[in-house]
Amino acid sequence: MTAKHSGPLGGRPAATTRGRLSDIAIGLFTEQGFDETSVDDIAAAAGIARRTLFRYYPSKNSLAWGEFGDHLDGLRALLAETPEDVPLGESLRYALVEFNEVPDEMIEQHRRRMSLLLTVPALQAHSMLMYGDWRQVIAKHCADRLGAAPDGHTPQTVAWMTLGTALAAYDTWLATPGSDLAELMWAGSQTLVDGVGSLGR
């Protein structure tokens, strides 16, 4: 696969006003604390009015996620580009690794973003909604391959497993300076491909 479709979960340079606002917010959240940073603080740092900021993001929580809708479109495109002869598990593995590819110049910013998303209690409820949308993209891909309904048990189980694989890689990456996110995604998804039974007793 040659196309690049990355974003959280995945990193991509901010190329739009929405992306720039999210980057400003991430910087303030990291420096001052999420709870201690107001929407007015973010608007002031961006040089815009509070009402203008709300044209781009409906809430402070959503700022931490950036251009999430665009990122989901990228994940759908990655999965759709997978040749039909590639097994389902491998298609998920390649999509996970490529979707979460982070350009060198974005690594530290992406680390800050993911640290906030995975550790700030005030973001957890909103994050679950975002993860739910992410899982549905995976479930739809699985359902299409299996001839099943996206809300069926098997597509949903695989979607949860895929999300868990990604989050486990991020958890290790954040806790282990110098670790390689792509390598962690690849290694972790081996269990996704082979199943728990391959691990032995």
Short mmCIF file of C-alpha atoms in Angstrom, two decimals:
data_model
loop_
_atom_site.label_atom_id
_atom_site.label_comp_id
_atom_site.label_asym_id
_atom_site.label_seq_id
_atom_site.Cartn_x
_atom_site.Cartn_y
_atom_site.Cartn_z
CA MET A 1 0.00 0.00 0.00
CA THR A 2 1.42 3.35 -0.98
CA ALA A 3 -1.15 5.92 0.16
CA LYS A 4 -0.63 7.63 3.49
CA HIS A 5 -3.62 8.20 5.73
CA SER A 6 -2.45 8.87 9.26
CA GLY A 7 -3.93 10.54 12.32
CA PRO A 8 -4.83 9.92 15.99
CA LEU A 9 -4.73 7.18 16.58
CA GLY A 10 -1.98 8.36 14.21
CA GLY A 11 0.08 11.51 13.69
CA ARG A 12 -0.06 14.03 10.88
CA PRO A 13 1.26 17.58 10.53
CA ALA A 14 -1.44 20.22 11.04
CA ALA A 15 -2.31 21.67 7.65
CA THR A 16 -5.59 23.43 8.48
CA THR A 17 -6.93 25.96 10.93
CA ARG A 18 -8.54 23.11 12.85
CA GLY A 19 -5.21 21.33 13.07
CA ARG A 20 -3.41 24.47 14.20
CA LEU A 21 -5.99 25.16 16.93
CA SER A 22 -5.66 21.61 18.19
CA ASP A 23 -1.87 21.91 18.31
CA ILE A 24 -2.13 25.15 20.30
CA ALA A 25 -4.53 23.49 22.72
CA ILE A 26 -2.28 20.46 23.15
CA GLY A 27 0.62 22.76 24.00
CA LEU A 28 -1.41 24.62 26.63
CA PHE A 29 -2.90 21.43 28.08
CA THR A 30 0.60 20.00 28.46
CA GLU A 31 2.11 23.13 30.00
CA GLN A 32 -0.75 24.25 32.25
CA GLY A 33 -2.86 21.14 32.73
CA PHE A 34 -6.09 20.22 30.99
CA ASP A 35 -8.42 21.30 33.79
CA GLU A 36 -6.47 24.52 34.34
CA THR A 37 -6.68 25.60 30.68
CA SER A 38 -9.86 27.36 29.58
CA VAL A 39 -11.33 27.76 26.13
CA ASP A 40 -10.62 31.48 26.52
CA ASP A 41 -6.93 30.68 27.10
CA ILE A 42 -6.82 28.69 23.86
CA ALA A 43 -8.66 31.34 21.87
CA ALA A 44 -6.33 34.04 23.19
CA ALA A 45 -3.23 32.00 22.33
CA ALA A 46 -4.60 31.48 18.80
CA GLY A 47 -5.46 35.17 18.42
CA ILE A 48 -9.15 34.53 17.76
CA ALA A 49 -12.43 35.13 19.55
CA ARG A 50 -13.98 32.43 21.72
CA ARG A 51 -17.00 32.22 19.39
CA THR A 52 -14.67 31.70 16.43
CA LEU A 53 -12.99 28.78 18.15
CA PHE A 54 -16.38 27.15 18.64
CA ARG A 55 -16.94 27.25 14.90
CA TYR A 56 -14.13 24.74 14.61
CA TYR A 57 -14.60 22.68 17.77
CA PRO A 58 -17.74 22.14 19.84
CA SER A 59 -15.91 21.63 23.13
CA LYS A 60 -12.57 21.77 24.91
CA ASN A 61 -12.47 17.96 24.95
CA SER A 62 -12.76 17.76 21.18
CA LEU A 63 -9.74 20.04 20.74
CA ALA A 64 -7.51 17.31 22.15
CA TRP A 65 -8.60 14.99 19.32
CA GLY A 66 -7.90 17.37 16.47
CA GLU A 67 -9.19 16.53 12.99
CA PHE A 68 -10.61 13.19 14.05
CA GLY A 69 -13.28 12.94 11.36
CA ASP A 70 -10.63 13.34 8.67
CA HIS A 71 -8.50 10.70 10.36
CA LEU A 72 -11.39 8.23 10.34
CA ASP A 73 -11.82 8.85 6.63
CA GLY A 74 -8.14 8.01 6.24
CA LEU A 75 -8.57 4.75 8.12
CA ARG A 76 -11.55 3.80 5.93
CA ALA A 77 -9.48 4.53 2.84
CA LEU A 78 -6.57 2.41 4.08
CA LEU A 79 -8.81 -0.56 4.72
CA ALA A 80 -10.64 -0.13 1.41
CA GLU A 81 -7.32 -0.17 -0.46
CA THR A 82 -6.37 -3.56 0.96
CA PRO A 83 -6.41 -6.21 -1.79
CA GLU A 84 -9.09 -8.85 -1.35
CA ASP A 85 -6.51 -11.64 -1.28
CA VAL A 86 -4.88 -10.21 1.87
CA PRO A 87 -6.26 -12.10 4.92
CA LEU A 88 -8.46 -10.12 7.29
CA GLY A 89 -5.96 -10.18 10.15
CA GLU A 90 -3.14 -8.99 7.93
CA SER A 91 -5.30 -6.22 6.48
CA LEU A 92 -5.93 -4.93 10.01
CA ARG A 93 -2.26 -5.21 10.87
CA TYR A 94 -1.07 -3.21 7.88
CA ALA A 95 -3.77 -0.59 8.44
CA LEU A 96 -2.83 -0.24 12.11
CA VAL A 97 0.84 0.25 11.37
CA GLU A 98 0.37 2.70 8.50
CA PHE A 99 -2.44 4.65 10.12
CA ASN A 100 -0.32 5.19 13.22
CA GLU A 101 2.82 6.15 11.32
CA VAL A 102 4.19 9.38 12.79
CA PRO A 103 6.57 11.65 10.85
CA ASP A 104 9.80 12.31 12.74
CA GLU A 105 9.01 16.00 13.13
CA MET A 106 5.65 15.18 14.74
CA ILE A 107 6.73 12.54 17.25
CA GLU A 108 6.96 14.78 20.31
CA GLN A 109 3.69 16.56 19.54
CA HIS A 110 1.98 13.22 18.99
CA ARG A 111 3.42 11.91 22.25
CA ARG A 112 1.96 14.90 24.08
CA ARG A 113 -1.43 14.40 22.46
CA MET A 114 -1.65 10.69 23.20
CA SER A 115 -0.43 11.17 26.76
CA LEU A 116 -3.32 13.55 27.34
CA LEU A 117 -5.88 11.28 25.68
CA LEU A 118 -4.79 8.23 27.63
CA THR A 119 -4.14 9.73 31.06
CA VAL A 120 -6.36 12.78 31.70
CA PRO A 121 -9.49 11.67 33.60
CA ALA A 122 -11.56 14.57 32.25
CA LEU A 123 -10.97 13.32 28.70
CA GLN A 124 -11.84 9.67 29.29
CA ALA A 125 -15.59 9.83 28.64
CA HIS A 126 -15.11 11.81 25.43
CA SER A 127 -12.31 9.47 24.38
CA MET A 128 -14.61 6.48 24.70
CA LEU A 129 -16.97 8.11 22.19
CA MET A 130 -14.09 8.68 19.79
CA TYR A 131 -12.83 5.13 20.22
CA GLY A 132 -16.36 3.92 19.56
CA ASP A 133 -16.39 5.66 16.18
CA TRP A 134 -12.93 4.25 15.43
CA ARG A 135 -14.07 0.72 16.30
CA GLN A 136 -17.04 1.02 13.98
CA VAL A 137 -14.73 1.63 11.03
CA ILE A 138 -12.90 -1.60 11.88
CA ALA A 139 -16.16 -3.49 12.45
CA LYS A 140 -17.51 -2.37 9.07
CA HIS A 141 -14.37 -3.62 7.33
CA CYS A 142 -14.62 -6.96 9.14
CA ALA A 143 -18.31 -7.27 8.35
CA ASP A 144 -17.71 -6.63 4.67
CA ARG A 145 -15.04 -9.32 4.57
CA LEU A 146 -17.09 -11.85 6.55
CA GLY A 147 -20.50 -11.18 5.03
CA ALA A 148 -21.82 -10.22 8.44
CA ALA A 149 -23.57 -7.24 10.01
CA PRO A 150 -21.23 -4.56 11.43
CA ASP A 151 -22.97 -4.77 14.78
CA GLY A 152 -22.60 -8.54 14.88
CA HIS A 153 -20.64 -10.17 17.65
CA THR A 154 -17.64 -11.25 15.58
CA PRO A 155 -17.00 -7.89 13.84
CA GLN A 156 -17.44 -6.10 17.16
CA THR A 157 -15.09 -8.52 18.94
CA VAL A 158 -12.41 -8.01 16.29
CA ALA A 159 -12.90 -4.23 16.48
CA TRP A 160 -12.35 -4.26 20.24
CA MET A 161 -9.28 -6.47 19.82
CA THR A 162 -7.86 -4.11 17.21
CA LEU A 163 -8.41 -1.08 19.42
CA GLY A 164 -6.79 -2.91 22.33
CA THR A 165 -3.78 -3.72 20.18
CA ALA A 166 -3.34 -0.06 19.28
CA LEU A 167 -3.82 1.23 22.83
CA ALA A 168 -1.41 -1.33 24.28
CA ALA A 169 1.23 -0.18 21.79
CA TYR A 170 0.65 3.44 22.77
CA ASP A 171 0.78 2.62 26.47
CA THR A 172 4.18 0.96 26.07
CA TRP A 173 5.44 3.69 23.74
CA LEU A 174 4.56 6.44 26.23
CA ALA A 175 6.08 4.54 29.15
CA THR A 176 9.28 3.55 27.34
CA PRO A 177 11.31 6.45 25.95
CA GLY A 178 13.17 5.47 22.82
CA SER A 179 10.73 2.73 21.85
CA ASP A 180 9.48 2.56 18.28
CA LEU A 181 5.72 2.93 17.88
CA ALA A 182 5.57 1.17 14.52
CA GLU A 183 7.51 -1.81 15.87
CA LEU A 184 5.18 -2.03 18.87
CA MET A 185 2.12 -1.90 16.60
CA TRP A 186 3.57 -4.61 14.37
CA ALA A 187 4.60 -6.88 17.24
CA GLY A 188 1.36 -6.44 19.13
CA SER A 189 -0.77 -7.11 16.10
CA GLN A 190 0.88 -10.52 15.68
CA THR A 191 -1.41 -11.69 18.48
CA LEU A 192 -4.32 -10.08 16.65
CA VAL A 193 -3.41 -12.03 13.51
CA ASP A 194 -2.61 -15.38 15.16
CA GLY A 195 -5.02 -15.36 18.09
CA VAL A 196 -4.36 -15.89 21.77
CA GLY A 197 -3.96 -19.62 21.24
CA SER A 198 -0.69 -19.02 19.44
CA LEU A 199 0.85 -17.72 22.67
CA GLY A 200 0.79 -21.12 24.36
CA ARG A 201 0.11 -21.73 28.03
#
